[in-house]
Amino acid sequence: MKKLYLSLIALLAGIIVAQAAPNLKISCGPWIQNVTEDSFTVLWTTPEKTLSWVEVGEYDGSDWHQSSHPRHFETVSGRRTYGYFHSVKVTGLKKSTKYIYGIAGKVVTDDSNPYAIAYGPELAMRGTHTIRTLDYNAPTCNFSMVNDMHFNDAKYTALMSGVDRSKTDFIVLNGDIVSFSNSQDTLLKHTFMPIKDYAADFPVIFARGNHESRGSDWYLLPKAFPTSTGEFYYTFRQGPVAFVVLDAGEDKPDSSPEYSGQAAFDEYRLQELEWLKKAVESPEFANAPQKVCIMHIPTFNDPEAWYSQKWIADNFTPVLNKAGVKLMLAGHHHRYILAKPGEHGNDYHILANSNNERLDFSATASQITIRTYDVNGTLQHSLNL
């Protein structure tokens, strides 16, 4: 009896200690990237060097119990990694399934000895979030899109506050969310923190704008936005809609003095063009009832077009026409512009969204519906295709 009593005391003490354990400190995030039918990637940063992990389970509406779910770590060539920036890909999931996840970890207190790394205590999970995997066979596809925020966090937050969480599959950031990136902290602060309540629960689809390639830390951008190709051009699908996300790069010639001799976008766009020709022939894309292109700079082909806009209009448009793309969603011009098929050599509609409006997209196999709203939630434009 005494032994049982002591065991119960020890168990209760362990529960109390676990409940009293401090929460893991997170500087930014989490945010969700690269969601498919059977996987998703969770990213976050910590103020201290930390060995972190993600715990994931199917969400059934019940309370979360830490340590009752498998732990997923970031690994490189068979070794778990630790640091300040964390990116964990969770695989082996079911399509169209809602999962609950949380992040925990322990701070690295001393890694000077390669054979005996020292850690602090295991830190409790700071809150939980849910995420739903994609489903190629879903009857609908719904998302909200913003672009050209250029560090205006107040406007960014106001526009996104009108997103209907119950009807949203993902969020699209269509370029120039920042004007430059002189530090990774600046990029993350102005890209994810204004929408942290959405970025943790919905996939964030990112199309690079011309401004995101500027600044001393621009090269860290791919870490924050991992894609299926490892580039800023890729495809994905949700329900009846296949998407191709493209990257026009910078808007001026590589020789422009603003780029300080660092631009090589001509070669980059040529590689992208060859990839695009093959990507639109994949069954996942070619067999979709609806096909949409997302690109920051639109393929407007007019006398005032800047260098890269003219190039993508001449080179990407024929491929997109042949592929049967129905709609291009863009930004860049800071005003709402709608070009109908035939106006720029295009067989598809081109919609450049305003920098002062949120675009809400809804599609079935037979129709696409678009509505745009200002910061006050007032309807500005409607389009049915």
Tab-separated table of C-alpha atoms in Angstrom:
chain	number	residue	atom	x	y	z
A	1	MET	CA	0.000	0.000	0.000
A	2	LYS	CA	2.812	2.380	0.916
A	3	LYS	CA	4.522	1.675	-2.411
A	4	LEU	CA	1.275	2.414	-4.309
A	5	TYR	CA	0.822	5.601	-2.315
A	6	LEU	CA	4.325	6.785	-3.170
A	7	SER	CA	3.770	5.939	-6.830
A	8	LEU	CA	0.618	8.054	-6.893
A	9	ILE	CA	2.465	10.927	-5.236
A	10	ALA	CA	5.233	10.693	-7.830
A	11	LEU	CA	2.691	10.592	-10.650
A	12	LEU	CA	0.858	13.645	-9.353
A	13	ALA	CA	4.146	15.470	-8.861
A	14	GLY	CA	5.102	14.708	-12.445
A	15	ILE	CA	1.793	16.044	-13.704
A	16	ILE	CA	2.185	19.219	-11.657
A	17	VAL	CA	5.738	19.733	-12.936
A	18	ALA	CA	4.624	19.139	-16.537
A	19	GLN	CA	1.769	21.602	-16.146
A	20	ALA	CA	4.084	24.163	-14.594
A	21	ALA	CA	6.767	23.787	-17.270
A	22	PRO	CA	7.451	27.044	-19.106
A	23	ASN	CA	6.267	27.361	-22.683
A	24	LEU	CA	8.611	27.270	-25.640
A	25	LYS	CA	9.545	30.788	-26.740
A	26	ILE	CA	8.718	31.529	-30.384
A	27	SER	CA	9.873	34.740	-32.080
A	28	CYS	CA	7.810	34.403	-35.257
A	29	GLY	CA	5.274	31.888	-36.449
A	30	PRO	CA	4.301	29.265	-36.906
A	31	TRP	CA	3.329	29.530	-40.548
A	32	ILE	CA	2.305	26.776	-42.961
A	33	GLN	CA	3.850	26.107	-46.360
A	34	ASN	CA	3.838	23.562	-49.177
A	35	VAL	CA	0.623	21.723	-48.281
A	36	THR	CA	-0.348	18.721	-50.418
A	37	GLU	CA	-2.846	15.899	-50.041
A	38	ASP	CA	-0.506	14.027	-47.712
A	39	SER	CA	1.939	16.543	-46.218
A	40	PHE	CA	2.563	20.047	-44.956
A	41	THR	CA	5.531	22.056	-43.669
A	42	VAL	CA	5.527	24.059	-40.425
A	43	LEU	CA	8.014	26.915	-39.942
A	44	TRP	CA	8.858	29.154	-36.986
A	45	THR	CA	11.767	30.952	-35.343
A	46	THR	CA	13.017	30.937	-31.759
A	47	PRO	CA	15.032	33.582	-29.889
A	48	GLU	CA	17.357	30.889	-28.494
A	49	LYS	CA	19.150	28.026	-30.180
A	50	THR	CA	16.633	25.227	-29.796
A	51	LEU	CA	16.017	21.600	-30.678
A	52	SER	CA	12.341	21.790	-31.633
A	53	TRP	CA	9.760	19.404	-32.976
A	54	VAL	CA	6.143	19.295	-34.154
A	55	GLU	CA	3.544	16.969	-32.679
A	56	VAL	CA	0.646	16.145	-35.019
A	57	GLY	CA	-2.598	14.216	-34.748
A	58	GLU	CA	-5.944	13.997	-36.507
A	59	TYR	CA	-8.294	16.574	-35.050
A	60	ASP	CA	-11.482	15.152	-33.576
A	61	GLY	CA	-12.516	18.186	-31.558
A	62	SER	CA	-11.159	16.856	-28.279
A	63	ASP	CA	-8.585	18.496	-26.031
A	64	TRP	CA	-4.918	18.238	-26.906
A	65	HIS	CA	-2.750	15.973	-24.798
A	66	GLN	CA	0.945	16.704	-25.176
A	67	SER	CA	3.242	13.729	-25.767
A	68	SER	CA	0.342	11.601	-27.017
A	69	HIS	CA	1.225	12.294	-30.660
A	70	PRO	CA	4.254	11.418	-32.801
A	71	ARG	CA	7.111	13.917	-32.851
A	72	HIS	CA	8.385	15.219	-36.182
A	73	PHE	CA	11.859	16.785	-36.373
A	74	GLU	CA	13.744	18.682	-39.051
A	75	THR	CA	16.475	16.372	-40.279
A	76	VAL	CA	19.389	16.724	-42.678
A	77	SER	CA	21.014	13.532	-43.962
A	78	GLY	CA	19.895	11.518	-40.971
A	79	ARG	CA	20.695	14.104	-38.311
A	80	ARG	CA	18.167	16.170	-36.351
A	81	THR	CA	18.926	19.870	-36.608
A	82	TYR	CA	18.680	22.671	-34.071
A	83	GLY	CA	19.019	26.437	-34.311
A	84	TYR	CA	16.963	29.599	-34.515
A	85	PHE	CA	15.066	28.914	-37.755
A	86	HIS	CA	12.933	25.784	-37.876
A	87	SER	CA	11.256	24.007	-40.789
A	88	VAL	CA	9.578	20.638	-40.269
A	89	LYS	CA	7.871	18.699	-43.037
A	90	VAL	CA	5.134	16.349	-41.842
A	91	THR	CA	4.331	13.479	-44.230
A	92	GLY	CA	2.154	10.385	-44.424
A	93	LEU	CA	-1.124	12.249	-43.941
A	94	LYS	CA	-4.626	11.784	-45.374
A	95	LYS	CA	-6.166	14.104	-47.928
A	96	SER	CA	-8.892	16.569	-46.928
A	97	THR	CA	-8.242	15.783	-43.278
A	98	LYS	CA	-8.027	18.283	-40.441
A	99	TYR	CA	-4.968	17.887	-38.226
A	100	ILE	CA	-4.024	19.504	-34.953
A	101	TYR	CA	-0.392	20.356	-34.307
A	102	GLY	CA	1.783	21.966	-31.686
A	103	ILE	CA	5.430	22.914	-31.310
A	104	ALA	CA	7.682	22.043	-28.376
A	105	GLY	CA	11.422	21.837	-27.782
A	106	LYS	CA	14.382	22.349	-25.510
A	107	VAL	CA	17.030	25.059	-25.574
A	108	VAL	CA	20.607	24.125	-26.448
A	109	THR	CA	22.641	25.374	-23.499
A	110	ASP	CA	26.074	24.192	-24.642
A	111	ASP	CA	27.097	22.618	-27.952
A	112	SER	CA	30.854	23.118	-27.626
A	113	ASN	CA	31.355	19.388	-27.078
A	114	PRO	CA	30.387	17.535	-30.274
A	115	TYR	CA	29.871	14.330	-28.295
A	116	ALA	CA	27.746	15.727	-25.469
A	117	ILE	CA	25.381	18.550	-26.415
A	118	ALA	CA	23.679	19.984	-23.338
A	119	TYR	CA	20.011	20.946	-23.272
A	120	GLY	CA	17.754	22.770	-20.889
A	121	PRO	CA	14.476	21.230	-19.695
A	122	GLU	CA	11.839	20.162	-22.196
A	123	LEU	CA	9.551	23.129	-22.763
A	124	ALA	CA	5.802	22.816	-23.010
A	125	MET	CA	3.857	23.483	-26.176
A	126	ARG	CA	2.721	27.063	-26.670
A	127	GLY	CA	-0.809	26.667	-28.004
A	128	THR	CA	-2.027	24.429	-30.788
A	129	HIS	CA	-3.257	25.033	-34.326
A	130	THR	CA	-5.181	23.121	-36.948
A	131	ILE	CA	-4.491	22.620	-40.646
A	132	ARG	CA	-6.413	20.755	-43.348
A	133	THR	CA	-4.647	18.911	-46.155
A	134	LEU	CA	-5.637	19.548	-49.756
A	135	ASP	CA	-7.954	17.384	-51.832
A	136	TYR	CA	-7.689	17.193	-55.617
A	137	ASN	CA	-11.234	15.782	-55.774
A	138	ALA	CA	-12.918	18.447	-53.626
A	139	PRO	CA	-15.919	20.097	-55.344
A	140	THR	CA	-14.759	23.651	-54.638
A	141	CYS	CA	-11.664	25.807	-54.161
A	142	ASN	CA	-11.670	28.989	-52.064
A	143	PHE	CA	-8.920	31.426	-51.102
A	144	SER	CA	-8.166	35.071	-50.332
A	145	MET	CA	-5.325	37.078	-51.902
A	146	VAL	CA	-3.490	40.311	-51.168
A	147	ASN	CA	-0.513	41.946	-52.866
A	148	ASP	CA	1.766	44.991	-52.790
A	149	MET	CA	1.542	45.716	-49.064
A	150	HIS	CA	5.062	47.260	-49.016
A	151	PHE	CA	5.471	47.202	-45.208
A	152	ASN	CA	1.989	48.670	-44.572
A	153	ASP	CA	1.118	46.287	-41.753
A	154	ALA	CA	-2.026	48.159	-40.669
A	155	LYS	CA	-3.587	47.919	-44.115
A	156	TYR	CA	-2.440	44.325	-44.488
A	157	THR	CA	-4.090	43.313	-41.213
A	158	ALA	CA	-7.272	45.256	-41.979
A	159	LEU	CA	-7.684	43.629	-45.388
A	160	MET	CA	-7.114	40.141	-44.025
A	161	SER	CA	-9.480	40.621	-41.082
A	162	GLY	CA	-12.385	40.051	-43.457
A	163	VAL	CA	-11.306	36.531	-44.454
A	164	ASP	CA	-14.000	33.936	-43.841
A	165	ARG	CA	-12.117	31.149	-42.055
A	166	SER	CA	-14.936	28.658	-42.604
A	167	LYS	CA	-14.695	28.948	-46.385
A	168	THR	CA	-10.944	29.328	-46.906
A	169	ASP	CA	-8.590	26.639	-48.213
A	170	PHE	CA	-5.463	28.822	-48.277
A	171	ILE	CA	-4.070	32.369	-48.414
A	172	VAL	CA	-2.244	33.828	-51.431
A	173	LEU	CA	0.451	36.499	-51.055
A	174	ASN	CA	0.989	37.755	-54.585
A	175	GLY	CA	4.244	39.627	-54.225
A	176	ASP	CA	5.741	42.823	-52.826
A	177	ILE	CA	4.481	42.214	-49.314
A	178	VAL	CA	7.764	43.886	-48.354
A	179	SER	CA	9.719	46.488	-50.316
A	180	PHE	CA	13.085	44.873	-49.568
A	181	SER	CA	14.632	42.427	-47.143
A	182	ASN	CA	17.689	43.719	-45.328
A	183	SER	CA	17.201	41.111	-42.609
A	184	GLN	CA	15.294	37.891	-42.203
A	185	ASP	CA	13.602	39.316	-39.118
A	186	THR	CA	12.267	42.224	-41.182
A	187	LEU	CA	10.916	39.871	-43.829
A	188	LEU	CA	9.170	37.638	-41.305
A	189	LYS	CA	7.852	40.532	-39.211
A	190	HIS	CA	6.080	42.185	-42.130
A	191	THR	CA	5.047	39.030	-43.982
A	192	PHE	CA	3.690	36.705	-41.301
A	193	MET	CA	3.209	38.620	-38.066
A	194	PRO	CA	0.384	40.850	-39.425
A	195	ILE	CA	-1.558	37.683	-40.338
A	196	LYS	CA	-0.239	35.331	-37.651
A	197	ASP	CA	-3.742	34.121	-36.759
A	198	TYR	CA	-4.238	32.937	-40.350
A	199	ALA	CA	-0.722	31.821	-41.260
A	200	ALA	CA	-0.686	29.219	-38.479
A	201	ASP	CA	-3.912	27.546	-39.642
A	202	PHE	CA	-3.948	27.974	-43.425
A	203	PRO	CA	-1.401	27.260	-46.143
A	204	VAL	CA	0.320	30.436	-47.349
A	205	ILE	CA	0.836	30.363	-51.113
A	206	PHE	CA	3.611	32.774	-52.042
A	207	ALA	CA	4.362	34.355	-55.416
A	208	ARG	CA	7.558	36.381	-55.317
A	209	GLY	CA	7.293	40.016	-56.350
A	210	ASN	CA	10.088	42.075	-57.849
A	211	HIS	CA	10.692	43.836	-54.521
A	212	GLU	CA	11.240	40.624	-52.567
A	213	SER	CA	14.478	40.059	-54.470
A	214	ARG	CA	15.937	43.307	-53.082
A	215	GLY	CA	17.941	43.857	-49.904
A	216	SER	CA	21.030	42.290	-48.360
A	217	ASP	CA	19.164	39.235	-47.002
A	218	TRP	CA	17.066	38.503	-50.089
A	219	TYR	CA	18.834	35.141	-50.455
A	220	LEU	CA	17.164	33.890	-47.251
A	221	LEU	CA	13.723	34.185	-48.856
A	222	PRO	CA	13.568	30.563	-50.077
A	223	LYS	CA	13.979	29.322	-46.493
A	224	ALA	CA	10.760	31.085	-45.491
A	225	PHE	CA	8.802	29.819	-48.496
A	226	PRO	CA	9.760	26.214	-49.298
A	227	THR	CA	8.071	24.939	-52.464
A	228	SER	CA	7.704	21.615	-54.250
A	229	THR	CA	10.317	22.612	-56.848
A	230	GLY	CA	12.744	24.524	-54.651
A	231	GLU	CA	12.091	27.569	-56.864
A	232	PHE	CA	9.525	30.374	-56.854
A	233	TYR	CA	7.700	28.686	-59.711
A	234	TYR	CA	5.661	25.578	-58.983
A	235	THR	CA	2.233	23.968	-59.397
A	236	PHE	CA	-0.370	22.731	-56.947
A	237	ARG	CA	-4.016	21.768	-57.009
A	238	GLN	CA	-7.075	22.105	-54.809
A	239	GLY	CA	-10.352	20.589	-55.951
A	240	PRO	CA	-11.290	21.544	-59.509
A	241	VAL	CA	-8.524	24.143	-59.871
A	242	ALA	CA	-4.928	23.545	-60.938
A	243	PHE	CA	-2.574	26.424	-60.219
A	244	VAL	CA	0.735	27.385	-61.742
A	245	VAL	CA	2.663	29.978	-59.723
A	246	LEU	CA	5.194	31.895	-61.808
A	247	ASP	CA	7.956	34.369	-61.050
A	248	ALA	CA	8.691	37.268	-63.401
A	249	GLY	CA	11.735	38.302	-61.381
A	250	GLU	CA	12.823	41.924	-61.413
A	251	ASP	CA	11.001	44.393	-63.646
A	252	LYS	CA	14.032	46.079	-65.230
A	253	PRO	CA	16.944	44.714	-67.326
A	254	ASP	CA	19.703	42.856	-65.494
A	255	SER	CA	22.106	45.655	-66.398
A	256	SER	CA	20.117	48.298	-64.489
A	257	PRO	CA	22.303	50.080	-61.901
A	258	GLU	CA	19.724	49.436	-59.128
A	259	TYR	CA	20.805	45.778	-59.067
A	260	SER	CA	24.501	46.541	-58.486
A	261	GLY	CA	25.653	43.881	-60.949
A	262	GLN	CA	23.853	41.056	-59.093
A	263	ALA	CA	20.852	40.416	-61.356
A	264	ALA	CA	20.702	37.276	-63.497
A	265	PHE	CA	16.984	37.146	-64.189
A	266	ASP	CA	17.265	36.672	-67.955
A	267	GLU	CA	18.814	33.242	-67.442
A	268	TYR	CA	16.412	32.488	-64.587
A	269	ARG	CA	13.319	33.238	-66.709
A	270	LEU	CA	14.613	31.065	-69.555
A	271	GLN	CA	14.998	28.127	-67.165
A	272	GLU	CA	11.523	28.833	-65.820
A	273	LEU	CA	10.074	28.871	-69.334
A	274	GLU	CA	11.441	25.405	-70.094
A	275	TRP	CA	10.062	24.138	-66.795
A	276	LEU	CA	6.648	25.715	-67.538
A	277	LYS	CA	6.315	23.942	-70.877
A	278	LYS	CA	6.582	20.580	-69.130
A	279	ALA	CA	4.671	21.476	-65.953
A	280	VAL	CA	1.413	22.340	-67.732
A	281	GLU	CA	1.472	18.943	-69.452
A	282	SER	CA	1.354	16.996	-66.175
A	283	PRO	CA	-1.947	15.113	-65.660
A	284	GLU	CA	-2.587	16.929	-62.373
A	285	PHE	CA	-2.615	20.239	-64.241
A	286	ALA	CA	-3.784	19.297	-67.727
A	287	ASN	CA	-6.834	17.335	-66.524
A	288	ALA	CA	-8.136	19.972	-64.119
A	289	PRO	CA	-11.509	21.563	-65.009
A	290	GLN	CA	-10.144	25.020	-64.113
A	291	LYS	CA	-6.615	26.329	-64.647
A	292	VAL	CA	-5.302	29.490	-62.985
A	293	CYS	CA	-1.933	31.252	-63.139
A	294	ILE	CA	-0.663	33.317	-60.199
A	295	MET	CA	2.148	35.777	-60.943
A	296	HIS	CA	2.987	39.148	-59.421
A	297	ILE	CA	3.665	40.922	-62.719
A	298	PRO	CA	0.843	40.440	-65.253
A	299	THR	CA	1.355	39.572	-68.911
A	300	PHE	CA	0.050	42.924	-70.168
A	301	ASN	CA	1.704	43.496	-73.541
A	302	ASP	CA	1.422	47.206	-74.240
A	303	PRO	CA	3.775	50.042	-75.314
A	304	GLU	CA	4.292	51.142	-71.678
A	305	ALA	CA	5.284	47.672	-70.482
A	306	TRP	CA	8.583	47.477	-68.614
A	307	TYR	CA	11.285	45.007	-69.546
A	308	SER	CA	10.251	41.838	-67.703
A	309	GLN	CA	6.547	42.425	-68.281
A	310	LYS	CA	7.180	42.564	-72.004
A	311	TRP	CA	9.350	39.440	-71.814
A	312	ILE	CA	6.824	37.309	-69.938
A	313	ALA	CA	4.039	38.518	-72.243
A	314	ASP	CA	6.025	37.404	-75.293
A	315	ASN	CA	7.225	34.107	-73.831
A	316	PHE	CA	4.860	32.872	-71.106
A	317	THR	CA	1.596	33.841	-72.817
A	318	PRO	CA	1.807	31.335	-75.701
A	319	VAL	CA	2.456	28.481	-73.253
A	320	LEU	CA	-0.399	29.527	-70.969
A	321	ASN	CA	-2.724	29.885	-73.978
A	322	LYS	CA	-1.884	26.396	-75.203
A	323	ALA	CA	-2.370	24.970	-71.710
A	324	GLY	CA	-5.908	26.330	-71.520
A	325	VAL	CA	-5.393	28.712	-68.602
A	326	LYS	CA	-8.623	30.549	-67.849
A	327	LEU	CA	-7.408	33.281	-65.502
A	328	MET	CA	-4.227	35.036	-64.389
A	329	LEU	CA	-4.163	36.731	-60.984
A	330	ALA	CA	-1.521	39.428	-60.603
A	331	GLY	CA	-0.695	42.682	-58.804
A	332	HIS	CA	2.258	45.047	-59.338
A	333	HIS	CA	0.313	48.007	-60.800
A	334	HIS	CA	-1.280	49.052	-57.477
A	335	ARG	CA	-4.735	49.354	-59.057
A	336	TYR	CA	-7.489	47.070	-60.267
A	337	ILE	CA	-7.069	46.237	-63.953
A	338	LEU	CA	-9.046	43.613	-65.847
A	339	ALA	CA	-7.971	42.573	-69.336
A	340	LYS	CA	-10.274	40.329	-71.313
A	341	PRO	CA	-9.043	37.562	-73.622
A	342	GLY	CA	-7.470	38.911	-76.804
A	343	GLU	CA	-6.399	42.306	-75.468
A	344	HIS	CA	-2.735	41.326	-74.988
A	345	GLY	CA	-2.406	38.191	-77.071
A	346	ASN	CA	-3.924	36.285	-74.160
A	347	ASP	CA	-6.654	33.656	-74.366
A	348	TYR	CA	-7.306	34.062	-70.627
A	349	HIS	CA	-8.558	36.862	-68.394
A	350	ILE	CA	-5.839	38.876	-66.627
A	351	LEU	CA	-6.787	40.484	-63.324
A	352	ALA	CA	-4.268	42.765	-61.619
A	353	ASN	CA	-5.548	43.273	-58.082
A	354	SER	CA	-5.331	46.639	-56.338
A	355	ASN	CA	-2.912	47.099	-53.448
A	356	ASN	CA	-5.867	48.438	-51.431
A	357	GLU	CA	-8.172	45.457	-51.877
A	358	ARG	CA	-8.420	41.833	-50.796
A	359	LEU	CA	-9.448	39.419	-53.512
A	360	ASP	CA	-11.713	36.490	-52.586
A	361	PHE	CA	-11.782	33.594	-55.046
A	362	SER	CA	-14.286	30.756	-55.239
A	363	ALA	CA	-14.467	28.084	-57.910
A	364	THR	CA	-16.366	24.979	-58.921
A	365	ALA	CA	-15.710	22.814	-61.960
A	366	SER	CA	-17.922	25.117	-64.047
A	367	GLN	CA	-17.513	28.639	-62.631
A	368	ILE	CA	-15.049	31.038	-61.032
A	369	THR	CA	-16.352	33.852	-58.840
A	370	ILE	CA	-14.197	36.777	-57.668
A	371	ARG	CA	-15.026	39.579	-55.275
A	372	THR	CA	-12.684	42.314	-54.018
A	373	TYR	CA	-13.094	44.285	-50.783
A	374	ASP	CA	-11.444	47.389	-49.313
A	375	VAL	CA	-10.132	47.789	-45.754
A	376	ASN	CA	-13.652	48.537	-44.511
A	377	GLY	CA	-15.026	45.339	-45.992
A	378	THR	CA	-16.916	47.184	-48.730
A	379	LEU	CA	-17.359	45.315	-52.004
A	380	GLN	CA	-15.372	46.986	-54.805
A	381	HIS	CA	-15.407	44.632	-57.806
A	382	SER	CA	-17.218	41.468	-58.912
A	383	LEU	CA	-16.321	39.038	-61.654
A	384	ASN	CA	-17.933	35.767	-62.761
A	385	LEU	CA	-16.174	33.557	-65.292
